[in-house]
Short mmCIF file of C-alpha atoms and ligand atoms in Angstrom, two decimals:
data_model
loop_
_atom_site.label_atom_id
_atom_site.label_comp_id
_atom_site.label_asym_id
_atom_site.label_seq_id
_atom_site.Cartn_x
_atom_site.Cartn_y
_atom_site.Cartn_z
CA UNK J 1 0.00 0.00 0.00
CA UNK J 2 2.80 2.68 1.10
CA UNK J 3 4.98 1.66 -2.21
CA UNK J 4 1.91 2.70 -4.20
CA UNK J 5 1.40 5.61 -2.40
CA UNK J 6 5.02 6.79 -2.98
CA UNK J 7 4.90 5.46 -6.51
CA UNK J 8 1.67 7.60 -7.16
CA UNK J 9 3.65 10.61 -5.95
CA UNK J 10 6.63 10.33 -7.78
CA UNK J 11 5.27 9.74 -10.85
CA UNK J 12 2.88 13.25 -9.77
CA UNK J 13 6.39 14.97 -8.98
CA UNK J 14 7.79 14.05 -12.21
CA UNK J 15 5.53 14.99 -13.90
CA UNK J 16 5.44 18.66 -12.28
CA UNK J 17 9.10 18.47 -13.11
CA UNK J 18 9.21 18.11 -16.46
CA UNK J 19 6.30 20.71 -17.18
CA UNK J 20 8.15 23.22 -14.91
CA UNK J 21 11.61 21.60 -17.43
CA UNK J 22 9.60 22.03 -20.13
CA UNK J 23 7.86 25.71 -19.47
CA UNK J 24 11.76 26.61 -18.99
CA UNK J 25 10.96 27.46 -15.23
CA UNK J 26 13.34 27.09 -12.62
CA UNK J 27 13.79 24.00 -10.30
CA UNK J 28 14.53 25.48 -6.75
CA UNK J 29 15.64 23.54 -4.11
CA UNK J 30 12.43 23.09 -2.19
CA UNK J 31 10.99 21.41 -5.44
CA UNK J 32 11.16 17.52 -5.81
CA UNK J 33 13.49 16.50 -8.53
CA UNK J 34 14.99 12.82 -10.01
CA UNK J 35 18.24 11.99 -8.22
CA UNK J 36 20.16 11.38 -11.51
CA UNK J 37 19.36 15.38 -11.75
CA UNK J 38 20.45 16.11 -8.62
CA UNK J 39 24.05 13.98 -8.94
CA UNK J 40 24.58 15.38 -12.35
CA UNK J 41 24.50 19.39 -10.86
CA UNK J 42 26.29 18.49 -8.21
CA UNK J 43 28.56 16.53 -10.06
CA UNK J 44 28.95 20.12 -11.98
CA UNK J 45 28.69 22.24 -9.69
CA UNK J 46 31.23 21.09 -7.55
CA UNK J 47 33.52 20.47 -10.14
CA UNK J 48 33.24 24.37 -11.54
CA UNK J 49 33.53 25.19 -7.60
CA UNK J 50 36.63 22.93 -7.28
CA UNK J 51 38.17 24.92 -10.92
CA UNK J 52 37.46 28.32 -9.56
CA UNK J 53 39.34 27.38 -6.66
CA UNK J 54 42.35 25.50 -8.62
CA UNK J 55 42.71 28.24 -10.83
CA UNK J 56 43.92 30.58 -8.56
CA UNK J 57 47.40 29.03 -8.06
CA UNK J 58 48.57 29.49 -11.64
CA UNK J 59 47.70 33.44 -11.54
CA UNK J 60 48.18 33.74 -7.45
CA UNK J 61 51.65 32.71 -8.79
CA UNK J 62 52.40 35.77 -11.07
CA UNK J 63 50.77 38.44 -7.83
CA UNK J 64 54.50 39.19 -6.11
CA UNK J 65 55.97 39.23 -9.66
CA UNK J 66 53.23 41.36 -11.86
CA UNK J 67 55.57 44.20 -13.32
CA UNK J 68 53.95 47.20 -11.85
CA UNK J 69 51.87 48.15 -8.68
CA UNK J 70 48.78 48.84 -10.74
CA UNK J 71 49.10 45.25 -12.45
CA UNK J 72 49.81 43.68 -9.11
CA UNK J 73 46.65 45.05 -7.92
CA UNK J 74 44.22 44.15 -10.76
CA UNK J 75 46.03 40.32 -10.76
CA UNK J 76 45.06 40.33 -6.61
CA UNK J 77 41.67 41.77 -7.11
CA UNK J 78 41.30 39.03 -10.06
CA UNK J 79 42.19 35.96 -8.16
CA UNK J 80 40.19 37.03 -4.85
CA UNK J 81 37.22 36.71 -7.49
CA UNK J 82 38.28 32.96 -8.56
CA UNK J 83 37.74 32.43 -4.59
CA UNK J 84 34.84 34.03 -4.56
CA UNK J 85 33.09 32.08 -7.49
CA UNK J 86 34.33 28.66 -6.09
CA UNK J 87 32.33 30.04 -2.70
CA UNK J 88 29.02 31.29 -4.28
CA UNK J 89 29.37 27.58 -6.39
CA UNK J 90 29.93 25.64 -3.13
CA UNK J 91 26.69 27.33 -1.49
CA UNK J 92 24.88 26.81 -4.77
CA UNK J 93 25.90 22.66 -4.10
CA UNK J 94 24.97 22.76 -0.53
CA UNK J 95 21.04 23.71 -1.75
CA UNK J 96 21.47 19.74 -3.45
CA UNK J 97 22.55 18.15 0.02
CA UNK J 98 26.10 18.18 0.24
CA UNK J 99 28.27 19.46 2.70
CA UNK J 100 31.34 21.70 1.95
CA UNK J 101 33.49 19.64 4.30
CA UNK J 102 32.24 16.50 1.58
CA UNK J 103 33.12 18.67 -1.65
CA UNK J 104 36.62 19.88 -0.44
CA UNK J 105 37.76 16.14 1.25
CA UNK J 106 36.90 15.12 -2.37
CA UNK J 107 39.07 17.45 -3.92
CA UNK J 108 41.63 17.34 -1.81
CA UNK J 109 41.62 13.23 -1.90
CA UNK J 110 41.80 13.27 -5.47
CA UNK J 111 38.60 12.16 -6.16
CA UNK J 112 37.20 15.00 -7.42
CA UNK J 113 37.32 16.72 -10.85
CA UNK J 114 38.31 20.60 -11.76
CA UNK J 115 39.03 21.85 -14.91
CA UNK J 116 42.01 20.17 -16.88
CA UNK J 117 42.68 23.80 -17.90
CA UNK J 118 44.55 24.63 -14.50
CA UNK J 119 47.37 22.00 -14.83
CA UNK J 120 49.57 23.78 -17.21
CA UNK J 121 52.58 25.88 -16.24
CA UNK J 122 52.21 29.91 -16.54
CA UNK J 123 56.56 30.37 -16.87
CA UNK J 124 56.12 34.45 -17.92
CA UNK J 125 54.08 37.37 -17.44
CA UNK J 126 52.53 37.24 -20.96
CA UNK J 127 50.72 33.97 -19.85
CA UNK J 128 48.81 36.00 -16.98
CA UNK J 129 47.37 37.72 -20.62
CA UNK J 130 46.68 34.40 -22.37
CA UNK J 131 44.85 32.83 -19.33
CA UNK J 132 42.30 35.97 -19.12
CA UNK J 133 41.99 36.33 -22.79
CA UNK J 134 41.90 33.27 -23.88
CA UNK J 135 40.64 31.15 -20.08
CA UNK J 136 38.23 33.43 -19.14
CA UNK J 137 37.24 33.77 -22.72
CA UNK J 138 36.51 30.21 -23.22
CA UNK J 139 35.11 29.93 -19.38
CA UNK J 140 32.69 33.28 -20.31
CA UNK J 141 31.45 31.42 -23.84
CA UNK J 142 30.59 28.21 -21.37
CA UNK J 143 28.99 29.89 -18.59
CA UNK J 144 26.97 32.38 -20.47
CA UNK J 145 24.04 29.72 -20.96
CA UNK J 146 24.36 28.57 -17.87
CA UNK J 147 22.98 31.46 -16.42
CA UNK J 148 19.70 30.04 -18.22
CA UNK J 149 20.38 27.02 -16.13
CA UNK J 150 17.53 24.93 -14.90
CA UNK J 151 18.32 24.74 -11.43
CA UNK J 152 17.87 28.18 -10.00
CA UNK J 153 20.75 28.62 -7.50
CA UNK J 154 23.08 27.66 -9.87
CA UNK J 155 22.02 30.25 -12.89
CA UNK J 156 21.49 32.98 -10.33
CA UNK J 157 25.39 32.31 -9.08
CA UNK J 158 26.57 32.08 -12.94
CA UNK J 159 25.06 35.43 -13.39
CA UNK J 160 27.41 37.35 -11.56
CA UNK J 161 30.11 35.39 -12.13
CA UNK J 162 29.91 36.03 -15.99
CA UNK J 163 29.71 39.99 -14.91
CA UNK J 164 33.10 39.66 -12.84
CA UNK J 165 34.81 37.21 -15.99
CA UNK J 166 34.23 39.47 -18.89
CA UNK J 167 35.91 41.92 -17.11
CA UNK J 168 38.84 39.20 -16.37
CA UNK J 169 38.55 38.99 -20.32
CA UNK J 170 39.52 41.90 -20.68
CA UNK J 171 42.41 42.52 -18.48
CA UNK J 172 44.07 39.52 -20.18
CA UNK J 173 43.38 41.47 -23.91
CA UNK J 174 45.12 44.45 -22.56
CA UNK J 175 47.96 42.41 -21.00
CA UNK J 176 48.75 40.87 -24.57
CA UNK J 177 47.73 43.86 -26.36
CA UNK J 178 50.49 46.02 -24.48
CA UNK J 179 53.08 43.10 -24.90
CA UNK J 180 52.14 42.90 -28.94
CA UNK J 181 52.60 46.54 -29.60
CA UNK J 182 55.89 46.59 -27.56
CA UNK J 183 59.48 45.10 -28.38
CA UNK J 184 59.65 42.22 -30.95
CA UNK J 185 60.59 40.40 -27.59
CA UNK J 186 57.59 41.22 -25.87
CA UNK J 187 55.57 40.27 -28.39
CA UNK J 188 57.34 36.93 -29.04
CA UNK J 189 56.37 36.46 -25.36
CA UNK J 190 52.78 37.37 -26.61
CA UNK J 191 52.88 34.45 -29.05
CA UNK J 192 54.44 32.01 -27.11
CA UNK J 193 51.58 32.26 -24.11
CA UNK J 194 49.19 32.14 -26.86
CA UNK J 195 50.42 28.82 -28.37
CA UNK J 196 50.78 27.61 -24.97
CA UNK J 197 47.32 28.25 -23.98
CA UNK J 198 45.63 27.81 -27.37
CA UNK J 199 44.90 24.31 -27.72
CA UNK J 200 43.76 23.53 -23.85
CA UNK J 201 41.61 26.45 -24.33
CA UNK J 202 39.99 24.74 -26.84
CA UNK J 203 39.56 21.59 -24.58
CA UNK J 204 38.19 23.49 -21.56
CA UNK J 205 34.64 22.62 -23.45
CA UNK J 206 35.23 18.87 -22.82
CA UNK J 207 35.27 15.86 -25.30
CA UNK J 208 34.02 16.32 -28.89
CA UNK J 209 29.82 15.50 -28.74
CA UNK J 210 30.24 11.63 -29.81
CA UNK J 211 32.17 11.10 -26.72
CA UNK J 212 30.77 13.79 -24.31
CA UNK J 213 28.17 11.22 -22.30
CA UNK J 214 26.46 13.62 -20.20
CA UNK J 215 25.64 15.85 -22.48
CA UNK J 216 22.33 15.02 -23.99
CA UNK J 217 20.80 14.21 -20.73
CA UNK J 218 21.96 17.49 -19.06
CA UNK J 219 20.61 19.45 -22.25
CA UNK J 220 17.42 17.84 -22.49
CA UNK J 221 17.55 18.87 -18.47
CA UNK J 222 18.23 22.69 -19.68
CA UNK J 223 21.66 22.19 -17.41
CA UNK J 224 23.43 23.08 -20.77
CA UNK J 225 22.11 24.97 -23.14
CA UNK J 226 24.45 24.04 -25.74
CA UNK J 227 27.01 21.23 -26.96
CA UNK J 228 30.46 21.00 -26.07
CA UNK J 229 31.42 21.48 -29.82
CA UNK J 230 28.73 24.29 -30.43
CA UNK J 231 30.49 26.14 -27.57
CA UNK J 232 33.88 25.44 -29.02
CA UNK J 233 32.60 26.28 -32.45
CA UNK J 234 31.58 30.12 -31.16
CA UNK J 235 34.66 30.32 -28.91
CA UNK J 236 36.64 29.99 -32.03
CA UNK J 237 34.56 32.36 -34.19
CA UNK J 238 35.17 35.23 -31.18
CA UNK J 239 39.20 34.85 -30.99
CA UNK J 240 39.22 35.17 -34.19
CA UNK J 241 39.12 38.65 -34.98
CA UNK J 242 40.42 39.53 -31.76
CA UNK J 243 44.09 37.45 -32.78
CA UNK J 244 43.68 40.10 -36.10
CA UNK J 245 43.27 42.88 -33.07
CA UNK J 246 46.55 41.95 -31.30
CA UNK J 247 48.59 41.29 -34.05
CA UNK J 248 48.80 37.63 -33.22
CA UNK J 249 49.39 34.70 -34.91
CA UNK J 250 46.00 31.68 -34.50
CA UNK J 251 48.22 28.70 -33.64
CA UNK J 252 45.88 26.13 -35.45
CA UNK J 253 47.47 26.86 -38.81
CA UNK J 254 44.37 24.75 -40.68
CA UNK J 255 41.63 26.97 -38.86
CA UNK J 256 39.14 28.12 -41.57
CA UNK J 257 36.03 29.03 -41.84
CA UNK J 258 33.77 26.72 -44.16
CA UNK J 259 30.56 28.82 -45.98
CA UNK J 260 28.60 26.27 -46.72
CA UNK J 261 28.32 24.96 -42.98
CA UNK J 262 29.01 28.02 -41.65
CA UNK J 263 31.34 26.13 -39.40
CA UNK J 264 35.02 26.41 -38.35
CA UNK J 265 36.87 23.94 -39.30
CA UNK J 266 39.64 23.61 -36.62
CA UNK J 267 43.08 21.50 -36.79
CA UNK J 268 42.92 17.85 -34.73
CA UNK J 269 42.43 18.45 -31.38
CA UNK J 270 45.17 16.10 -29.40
CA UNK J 271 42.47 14.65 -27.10
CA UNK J 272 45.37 12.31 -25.69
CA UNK J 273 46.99 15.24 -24.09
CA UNK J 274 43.54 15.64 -22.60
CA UNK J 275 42.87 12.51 -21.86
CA UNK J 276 46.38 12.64 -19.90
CA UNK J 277 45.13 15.82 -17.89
CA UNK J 278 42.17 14.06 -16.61
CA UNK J 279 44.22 11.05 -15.95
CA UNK J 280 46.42 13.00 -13.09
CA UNK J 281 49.11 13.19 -15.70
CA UNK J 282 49.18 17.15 -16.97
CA UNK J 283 52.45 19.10 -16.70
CA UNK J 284 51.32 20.39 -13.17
CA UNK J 285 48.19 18.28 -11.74
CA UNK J 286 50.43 16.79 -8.79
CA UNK J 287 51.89 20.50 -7.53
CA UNK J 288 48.71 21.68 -7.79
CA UNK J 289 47.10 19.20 -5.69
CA UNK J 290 49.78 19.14 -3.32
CA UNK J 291 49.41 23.11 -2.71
CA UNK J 292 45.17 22.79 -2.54
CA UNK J 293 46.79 19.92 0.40
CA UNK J 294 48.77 22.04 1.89
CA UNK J 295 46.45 25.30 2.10
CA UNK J 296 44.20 23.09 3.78
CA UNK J 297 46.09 21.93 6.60
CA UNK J 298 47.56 25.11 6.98
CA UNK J 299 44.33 26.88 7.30
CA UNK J 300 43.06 24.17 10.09
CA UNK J 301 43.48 26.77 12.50
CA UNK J 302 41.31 28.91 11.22
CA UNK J 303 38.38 26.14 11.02
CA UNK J 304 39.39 25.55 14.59
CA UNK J 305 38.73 28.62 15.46
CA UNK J 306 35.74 29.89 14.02
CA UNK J 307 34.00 26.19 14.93
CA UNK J 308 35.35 27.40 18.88
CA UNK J 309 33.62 30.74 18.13
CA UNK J 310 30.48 29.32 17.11
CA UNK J 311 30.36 27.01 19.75
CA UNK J 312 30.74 29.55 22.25
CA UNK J 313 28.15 31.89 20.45
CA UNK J 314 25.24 29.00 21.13
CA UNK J 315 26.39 28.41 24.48
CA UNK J 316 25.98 32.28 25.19
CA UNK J 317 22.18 32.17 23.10
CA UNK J 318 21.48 28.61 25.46
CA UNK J 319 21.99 30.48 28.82
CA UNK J 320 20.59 33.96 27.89
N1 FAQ Y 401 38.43 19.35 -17.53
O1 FAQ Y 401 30.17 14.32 -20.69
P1 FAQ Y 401 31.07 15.51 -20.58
C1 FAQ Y 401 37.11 29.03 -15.19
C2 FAQ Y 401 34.96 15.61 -17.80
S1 FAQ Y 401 36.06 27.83 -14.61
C3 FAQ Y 401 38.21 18.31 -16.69
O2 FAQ Y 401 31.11 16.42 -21.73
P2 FAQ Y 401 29.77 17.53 -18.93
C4 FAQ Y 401 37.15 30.34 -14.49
C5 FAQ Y 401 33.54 15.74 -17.31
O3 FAQ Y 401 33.51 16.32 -16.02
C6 FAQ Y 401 36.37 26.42 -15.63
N2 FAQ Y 401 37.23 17.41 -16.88
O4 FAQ Y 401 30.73 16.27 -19.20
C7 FAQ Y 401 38.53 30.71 -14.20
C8 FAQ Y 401 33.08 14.31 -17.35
O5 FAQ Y 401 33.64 13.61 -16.25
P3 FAQ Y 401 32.74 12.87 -15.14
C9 FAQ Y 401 35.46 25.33 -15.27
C10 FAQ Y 401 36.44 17.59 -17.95
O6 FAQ Y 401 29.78 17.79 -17.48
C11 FAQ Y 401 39.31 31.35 -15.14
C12 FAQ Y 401 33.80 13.77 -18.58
O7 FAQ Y 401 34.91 14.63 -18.81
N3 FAQ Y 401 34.17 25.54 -15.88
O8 FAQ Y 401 37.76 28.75 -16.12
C13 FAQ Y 401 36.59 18.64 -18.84
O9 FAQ Y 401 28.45 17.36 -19.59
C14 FAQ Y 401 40.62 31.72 -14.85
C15 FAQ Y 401 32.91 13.71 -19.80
O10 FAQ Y 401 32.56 15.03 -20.26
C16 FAQ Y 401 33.13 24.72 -15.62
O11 FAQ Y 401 33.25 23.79 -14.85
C17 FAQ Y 401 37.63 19.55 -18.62
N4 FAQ Y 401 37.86 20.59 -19.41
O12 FAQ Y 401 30.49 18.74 -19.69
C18 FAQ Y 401 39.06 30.47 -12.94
C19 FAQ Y 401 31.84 25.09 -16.31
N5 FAQ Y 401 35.65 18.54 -19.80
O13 FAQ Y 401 32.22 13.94 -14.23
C20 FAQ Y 401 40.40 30.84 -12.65
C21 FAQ Y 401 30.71 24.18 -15.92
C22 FAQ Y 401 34.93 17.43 -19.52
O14 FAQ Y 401 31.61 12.19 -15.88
C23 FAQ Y 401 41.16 31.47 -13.61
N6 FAQ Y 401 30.84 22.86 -16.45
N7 FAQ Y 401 35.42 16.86 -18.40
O15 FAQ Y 401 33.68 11.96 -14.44
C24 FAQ Y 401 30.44 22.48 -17.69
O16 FAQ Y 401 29.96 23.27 -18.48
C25 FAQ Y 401 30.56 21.03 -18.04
O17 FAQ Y 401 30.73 20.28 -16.86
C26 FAQ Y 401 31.73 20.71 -19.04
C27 FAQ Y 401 31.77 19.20 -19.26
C28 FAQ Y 401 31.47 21.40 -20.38
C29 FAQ Y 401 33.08 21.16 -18.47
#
């Protein structure tokens, strides 16, 4: 009797989730939803959280060396954003039932995912231009639809994050743009970030579609709004022009643009490369675990601490 009950109401529920899917409404987290949609965002969710939070060692890296006060400054107020986007991304997780603590042991155990962009080296200042450029170029071209995102917490964090990483965007265009119209060294340095950061740009978007399997579930979900090659395909399409702007060579010498598609027809991809990153095997996954290790047991005192504070705070609200 109580399994048909239940049975009755979750086939009710999901069918008031897919017509609220379907009307393009938002799922909050008070709604009932299927638990392969609720593992999926927080599968993605806490990996994007985990990136944001990665991806401040290869810039934090450049702060004490940025060549002038004002780019030191701009770098610093840039990476304290990274930290905040892996926080409002955390909180947006916690709304699906996990716990911070959860997220972060999984990171730091290794048995998380973040962004296979954030295990390459960043040897000279020019490559503090390529990541914004061409990073948060690529990061604003995937995160733009997910503001659209079905699950409300998550589109309403992605909203201001896209704000705060177009103007990252930017910065990173001005970087290379100073270093291109400068010395024929400086602008070598230009190229050489760019052909550094080029290709795993390009594979920030993921897998090509035939071997992307979460896609189609999480776009018939209105998680993603697009593929991972339709969001390649316009990434390409913007950096074009903008390498004419700088002066800058496109390191995918068999890029062109095809009419009758209207696609971009882009050089092989070396998905093995990629395949290494998300194997542990990038030029600089183990340091950068290590240091997301370290930070964390150096920063036990502060958890200490603030647990001690609330403690005492409840004790005080108890015996008022
Ligand atoms: N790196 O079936 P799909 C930023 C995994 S934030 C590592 O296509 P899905 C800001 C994928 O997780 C950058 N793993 O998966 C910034 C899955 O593994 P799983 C982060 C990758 O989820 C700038 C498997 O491959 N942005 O840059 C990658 O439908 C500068 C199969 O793939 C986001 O996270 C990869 N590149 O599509 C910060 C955006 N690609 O979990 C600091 C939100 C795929 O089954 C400095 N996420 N995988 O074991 C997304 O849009 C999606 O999750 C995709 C992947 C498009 C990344």
């Amino acid at each position: 009797m109580t399994t048909s009950v239940t049975a009755v109401e979750t086939t009710e529920e999901q069918a008031h989730f897919d017509a609220l899917i379907e009307a393009d409404l938002r799922i909050e987290p008070r709604d009932w939803m299927p638990e392969a949609y609720r593992k999926t965002l927080i599968r993605q969710i806490s990996q994007h959280a985990h990136s944001e939070i990665i991806g401040m060692q290869p810039e934090a890296n450049w702060i004490t060396r940025a060549p002038s006060l004002k780019r030191k400054a701009i770098l610093m107020a840039k990476v304290q954003d990274e930290a905040g986007h892996g926080l409002y991304l955390y909180s947006a997780a916690q709304t699906l039932g996990i716990t911070r603590e959860e997220m972060n042991m999984q990171l730091i155990e290794g048995r998380a995912r973040y962004s296979s962009i954030f295990n390459y080296h960043t040897p000279t200042w020019a490559d503090m231009g390529a990541i914004g450029w061409l990073v948060d170029g690529a990061a604003i071209c995937n995160q733009v639809p997910l503001c659209r995102a079905s699950y409300g917490p998550y589109g309403r964090a992605m909203v201001r994050i896209c704000k705060e990483e177009s103007f990252h965007q930017r910065q990173g265009f001005e970087i290379l743009l100073e270093l291109a119209q400068g010395t024929p060294e400086q602008k070598q340095m230009a190229q050489e970030a760019v052909d550094r950061w080029y290709w795993p740009a390009l594979m920030m978007f993921g897998p090509s579609d035939d071997a992307s399997p979460n896609s189609a579930r999480s776009m018939a979900w209105k998680i993603k709004r697009f593929s991972n090659d339709e969001l390649r395909q316009r990434f390409v399409g913007m950096c074009v022009p903008q390498f004419e702007a700088l002066g800058l060579e496109c390191p995918d010498k068999d890029l062109r643009f095809d009419e009758e598609t209207g696609q971009w027809i882009m050089g092989e991809i070396d998905w093995s490369e990629f395949e290494a990153v998300l194997d542990g095997r990038g030029p600089a996954n183990t340091e950068r675990l290590k240091r997301r290790r370290e930070a964390h047991d150096s920063g036990a005192w502060v958890r200490e601490a603030a647990t001690a504070y609330a403690r005492k705070q409840a004790e005080a609200r108890l015996a008022a």
